[in-house]
Amino acid sequence: MTGLLANDSEQIDRRTSRSICDAVGERLQQSLRPEPGLPTHLEQLLNELKRREREAH
């Protein structure tokens, strides 16, 4: 890894790095989409939590 960092001609600028990170992030989001809907029990627990939060305020 030291060899790669030692050669300045192979480094990329921040803008290019950001573009690469954004592109990788978009592709990951597309390929790792969550399954639609939650399991029933988890959905019930979340609804209960929301109800209790409303009652507390």
N, CA, C and O atoms as a MOPAC input file, in Angstrom:
PM7 MOZYME 1SCF
protein

 N      0.83100 1    -1.18600 1     0.00000 1
 C      0.00000 1     0.00000 1     0.00000 1
 C      0.87200 1     1.24400 1     0.00000 1
 O      0.48500 1     2.25800 1    -0.58200 1
 N      2.01600 1     1.19900 1     0.62400 1
 C      2.90800 1     2.33900 1     0.65400 1
 C      3.33300 1     2.73400 1    -0.74900 1
 O      3.46900 1     3.92000 1    -1.04600 1
 N      3.54300 1     1.75300 1    -1.61100 1
 C      3.95300 1     2.03300 1    -2.98000 1
 C      2.91500 1     2.84200 1    -3.73500 1
 O      3.27100 1     3.70700 1    -4.53500 1
 N      1.65500 1     2.58200 1    -3.49900 1
 C      0.60100 1     3.32500 1    -4.17600 1
 C      0.54200 1     4.77300 1    -3.70000 1
 O      0.29100 1     5.67600 1    -4.49800 1
 N      0.76500 1     5.00000 1    -2.43700 1
 C      0.69100 1     6.34800 1    -1.90100 1
 C      1.92700 1     7.17500 1    -2.22300 1
 O      1.86000 1     8.40400 1    -2.23400 1
 N      3.04300 1     6.52600 1    -2.48300 1
 C      4.29200 1     7.23700 1    -2.72100 1
 C      4.29800 1     7.92500 1    -4.08000 1
 O      5.01500 1     8.91100 1    -4.25200 1
 N      3.52700 1     7.44500 1    -5.05000 1
 C      3.53900 1     8.00100 1    -6.39500 1
 C      2.42200 1     9.03700 1    -6.52100 1
 O      1.25300 1     8.67600 1    -6.65300 1
 N      2.77600 1    10.31900 1    -6.48000 1
 C      1.79500 1    11.41300 1    -6.52000 1
 C      1.01200 1    11.44200 1    -7.82200 1
 O     -0.11700 1    11.93100 1    -7.83600 1
 N      1.56800 1    10.93700 1    -8.91400 1
 C      0.86700 1    10.99600 1   -10.19200 1
 C     -0.36500 1    10.09900 1   -10.21200 1
 O     -1.22500 1    10.26300 1   -11.07700 1
 N     -0.46900 1     9.15900 1    -9.28400 1
 C     -1.62000 1     8.26000 1    -9.24400 1
 C     -2.70700 1     8.72400 1    -8.28500 1
 O     -3.75400 1     8.08000 1    -8.21000 1
 N     -2.50800 1     9.79600 1    -7.56100 1
 C     -3.51700 1    10.27300 1    -6.62400 1
 C     -4.61100 1    11.01900 1    -7.38600 1
 O     -4.36100 1    11.60300 1    -8.44100 1
 N     -5.82700 1    10.99000 1    -6.83800 1
 C     -6.94000 1    11.68900 1    -7.45700 1
 C     -7.35000 1    12.85800 1    -6.58300 1
 O     -7.11100 1    12.86600 1    -5.37600 1
 N     -7.96700 1    13.83800 1    -7.20700 1
 C     -8.37400 1    15.02000 1    -6.45200 1
 C     -9.67100 1    14.74700 1    -5.68800 1
 O    -10.33200 1    13.73300 1    -5.91000 1
 N    -10.02000 1    15.65800 1    -4.79300 1
 C    -11.20500 1    15.48000 1    -3.93500 1
 C    -12.49600 1    15.38700 1    -4.73800 1
 O    -13.38700 1    14.60800 1    -4.40000 1
 N    -12.59300 1    16.16800 1    -5.78600 1
 C    -13.81900 1    16.17000 1    -6.59100 1
 C    -14.02700 1    14.80300 1    -7.25100 1
 O    -15.13500 1    14.26600 1    -7.25000 1
 N    -12.95800 1    14.25200 1    -7.80800 1
 C    -13.04100 1    12.93000 1    -8.42900 1
 C    -13.35300 1    11.86800 1    -7.39200 1
 O    -14.17200 1    10.98100 1    -7.63400 1
 N    -12.70700 1    11.95200 1    -6.23900 1
 C    -12.95400 1    11.00500 1    -5.15500 1
 C    -14.40900 1    11.05800 1    -4.71600 1
 O    -15.03600 1    10.01900 1    -4.51100 1
 N    -14.94800 1    12.26300 1    -4.57100 1
 C    -16.34800 1    12.42900 1    -4.16500 1
 C    -17.29000 1    11.83300 1    -5.20200 1
 O    -18.28000 1    11.19000 1    -4.85000 1
 N    -16.98700 1    12.04200 1    -6.47000 1
 C    -17.81600 1    11.49600 1    -7.54600 1
 C    -17.82000 1     9.97700 1    -7.52000 1
 O    -18.86100 1     9.34800 1    -7.70900 1
 N    -16.65900 1     9.39400 1    -7.28800 1
 C    -16.56100 1     7.93700 1    -7.20800 1
 C    -17.36500 1     7.42600 1    -6.02100 1
 O    -18.12600 1     6.46700 1    -6.15200 1
 N    -17.20400 1     8.05400 1    -4.87500 1
 C    -17.95400 1     7.64100 1    -3.67700 1
 C    -19.45600 1     7.74900 1    -3.90300 1
 O    -20.20800 1     6.85500 1    -3.51500 1
 N    -19.89700 1     8.83700 1    -4.53000 1
 C    -21.32500 1     9.00600 1    -4.79800 1
 C    -21.84500 1     7.91900 1    -5.72900 1
 O    -22.92400 1     7.37100 1    -5.50400 1
 N    -21.08000 1     7.60500 1    -6.77500 1
 C    -21.50200 1     6.58100 1    -7.72700 1
 C    -21.58300 1     5.21700 1    -7.06600 1
 O    -22.53400 1     4.47000 1    -7.29300 1
 N    -20.59200 1     4.88800 1    -6.25000 1
 C    -20.60600 1     3.60300 1    -5.53700 1
 C    -21.80100 1     3.55700 1    -4.58700 1
 O    -22.48600 1     2.53800 1    -4.49700 1
 N    -22.05100 1     4.65800 1    -3.87900 1
 C    -23.18400 1     4.71300 1    -2.95500 1
 C    -24.51800 1     4.51600 1    -3.65600 1
 O    -25.38800 1     3.80400 1    -3.15500 1
 N    -24.68200 1     5.14900 1    -4.82200 1
 C    -25.92600 1     5.00000 1    -5.58200 1
 C    -26.12000 1     3.55300 1    -6.02900 1
 O    -27.22400 1     3.01300 1    -5.94500 1
 N    -25.04900 1     2.93500 1    -6.50100 1
 C    -25.15600 1     1.54500 1    -6.95100 1
 C    -25.46000 1     0.60800 1    -5.79100 1
 O    -26.23000 1    -0.34000 1    -5.94600 1
 N    -24.86700 1     0.86300 1    -4.63800 1
 C    -25.16300 1     0.03700 1    -3.47000 1
 C    -26.61800 1     0.18400 1    -3.05100 1
 O    -27.27400 1    -0.79900 1    -2.70700 1
 N    -27.12000 1     1.41600 1    -3.08200 1
 C    -28.52000 1     1.62800 1    -2.71700 1
 C    -29.44800 1     0.89000 1    -3.66600 1
 O    -30.46200 1     0.34100 1    -3.23600 1
 N    -29.11400 1     0.87000 1    -4.95100 1
 C    -29.95300 1     0.18500 1    -5.92700 1
 C    -29.91700 1    -1.33200 1    -5.73100 1
 O    -30.94700 1    -1.99800 1    -5.83000 1
 N    -28.74300 1    -1.87000 1    -5.45500 1
 C    -28.63200 1    -3.31900 1    -5.35800 1
 C    -28.99200 1    -3.85200 1    -3.97500 1
 O    -29.26700 1    -5.04400 1    -3.83600 1
 N    -28.99900 1    -3.01200 1    -2.96000 1
 C    -29.29400 1    -3.45900 1    -1.59900 1
 C    -30.59400 1    -2.86200 1    -1.07500 1
 O    -30.71800 1    -2.57400 1     0.11500 1
 N    -31.54600 1    -2.68000 1    -1.95800 1
 C    -32.82500 1    -2.10200 1    -1.53700 1
 C    -33.46300 1    -2.98000 1    -0.46200 1
 O    -33.45500 1    -4.20600 1    -0.57100 1
 N    -34.01000 1    -2.35200 1     0.57000 1
 C    -34.67500 1    -3.14300 1     1.61000 1
 C    -35.93600 1    -3.80500 1     1.06000 1
 O    -36.55400 1    -3.31600 1     0.11400 1
 N    -36.29100 1    -4.89800 1     1.65900 1
 C    -37.51100 1    -5.58100 1     1.26300 1
 C    -38.70200 1    -4.70300 1     1.61200 1
 O    -38.70000 1    -4.04400 1     2.65200 1
 N    -39.70900 1    -4.68500 1     0.76400 1
 C    -40.88200 1    -3.86000 1     1.06300 1
 C    -41.63300 1    -4.40900 1     2.27300 1
 O    -41.92900 1    -5.60100 1     2.35700 1
 N    -41.92100 1    -3.53400 1     3.17700 1
 C    -42.68100 1    -3.91600 1     4.35900 1
 C    -41.84500 1    -4.61100 1     5.42300 1
 O    -40.85800 1    -5.28100 1     5.12300 1
 N    -42.25300 1    -4.44100 1     6.64200 1
 C    -41.59200 1    -5.06500 1     7.78200 1
 C    -42.39100 1    -6.28500 1     8.22600 1
 O    -43.57800 1    -6.39900 1     7.92000 1
 N    -41.74600 1    -7.19100 1     8.94200 1
 C    -42.51900 1    -8.29500 1     9.52600 1
 C    -43.63600 1    -7.73000 1    10.40800 1
 O    -43.47300 1    -6.67700 1    11.02500 1
 N    -44.73900 1    -8.41800 1    10.46400 1
 C    -45.92500 1    -7.94500 1    11.18200 1
 C    -45.61500 1    -7.58600 1    12.63300 1
 O    -46.03700 1    -6.53600 1    13.11800 1
 N    -44.89000 1    -8.44200 1    13.31700 1
 C    -44.59100 1    -8.18800 1    14.72800 1
 C    -43.77600 1    -6.90800 1    14.89400 1
 O    -44.04200 1    -6.11700 1    15.79800 1
 N    -42.79000 1    -6.70300 1    14.03000 1
 C    -41.97000 1    -5.49500 1    14.11600 1
 C    -42.79900 1    -4.25900 1    13.80100 1
 O    -42.63900 1    -3.22500 1    14.44900 1
 N    -43.67300 1    -4.35200 1    12.82500 1
 C    -44.57000 1    -3.24400 1    12.48400 1
 C    -45.45900 1    -2.88600 1    13.68100 1
 O    -45.68200 1    -1.70700 1    13.95700 1
 N    -45.96300 1    -3.89700 1    14.38600 1
 C    -46.79700 1    -3.65100 1    15.56700 1
 C    -45.99800 1    -2.95700 1    16.66400 1
 O    -46.49800 1    -2.04000 1    17.31600 1
 N    -44.76400 1    -3.39100 1    16.86600 1
 C    -43.92300 1    -2.76500 1    17.88500 1
 C    -43.62900 1    -1.30500 1    17.54900 1
 O    -43.65300 1    -0.44700 1    18.43100 1
 N    -43.35500 1    -1.02600 1    16.29300 1
 C    -43.10000 1     0.35900 1    15.88500 1
 C    -44.34400 1     1.22400 1    16.06700 1
 O    -44.25700 1     2.36900 1    16.51200 1
 N    -45.48400 1     0.67300 1    15.72500 1
 C    -46.72800 1     1.42300 1    15.92200 1
 C    -46.97000 1     1.71400 1    17.40000 1
 O    -47.41200 1     2.80700 1    17.75500 1
 N    -46.68600 1     0.75400 1    18.24800 1
 C    -46.84100 1     0.94600 1    19.69200 1
 C    -45.88600 1     2.03100 1    20.19700 1
 O    -46.26500 1     2.87100 1    21.01200 1
 N    -44.67200 1     2.00300 1    19.71300 1
 C    -43.69200 1     3.01900 1    20.09800 1
 C    -44.15500 1     4.41100 1    19.67100 1
 O    -44.06000 1     5.36300 1    20.44600 1
 N    -44.65100 1     4.53000 1    18.45100 1
 C    -45.16300 1     5.82900 1    17.96800 1
 C    -46.33300 1     6.30100 1    18.83000 1
 O    -46.42200 1     7.47900 1    19.17700 1
 N    -47.23200 1     5.37100 1    19.17400 1
 C    -48.38200 1     5.72600 1    20.00600 1
 C    -47.93600 1     6.25300 1    21.35900 1
 O    -48.46000 1     7.25700 1    21.84200 1
 N    -46.96800 1     5.57700 1    21.97500 1
 C    -46.47300 1     5.99800 1    23.29500 1
 C    -45.75600 1     7.34500 1    23.22500 1
 O    -45.84600 1     8.15000 1    24.15200 1
 N    -45.04800 1     7.58400 1    22.12900 1
 C    -44.36200 1     8.86900 1    21.97900 1
 C    -45.37400 1    10.00100 1    21.87300 1
 O    -45.17300 1    11.07900 1    22.43300 1
 N    -46.48100 1     9.74800 1    21.14000 1
 C    -47.52300 1    10.78600 1    21.02200 1
 C    -48.17200 1    11.07100 1    22.36900 1
 O    -48.46200 1    12.22200 1    22.69400 1
 N    -48.40000 1    10.01300 1    23.15600 1
 C    -49.02300 1    10.18200 1    24.46300 1
 C    -48.11800 1    10.91200 1    25.44400 1
 O    -48.60300 1    11.61100 1    26.33400 1
 N    -46.81700 1    10.75600 1    25.28800 1
 C    -45.87000 1    11.39400 1    26.20100 1
 C    -45.78600 1    12.90100 1    25.97000 1
 O    -45.37800 1    13.64400 1    26.86200 1
 N    -46.16600 1    13.35100 1    24.78600 1
 C    -46.06100 1    14.79800 1    24.47300 1
 C    -47.35200 1    15.43900 1    24.61700 1
 O    -47.47000 1    16.64500 1    24.39900 1

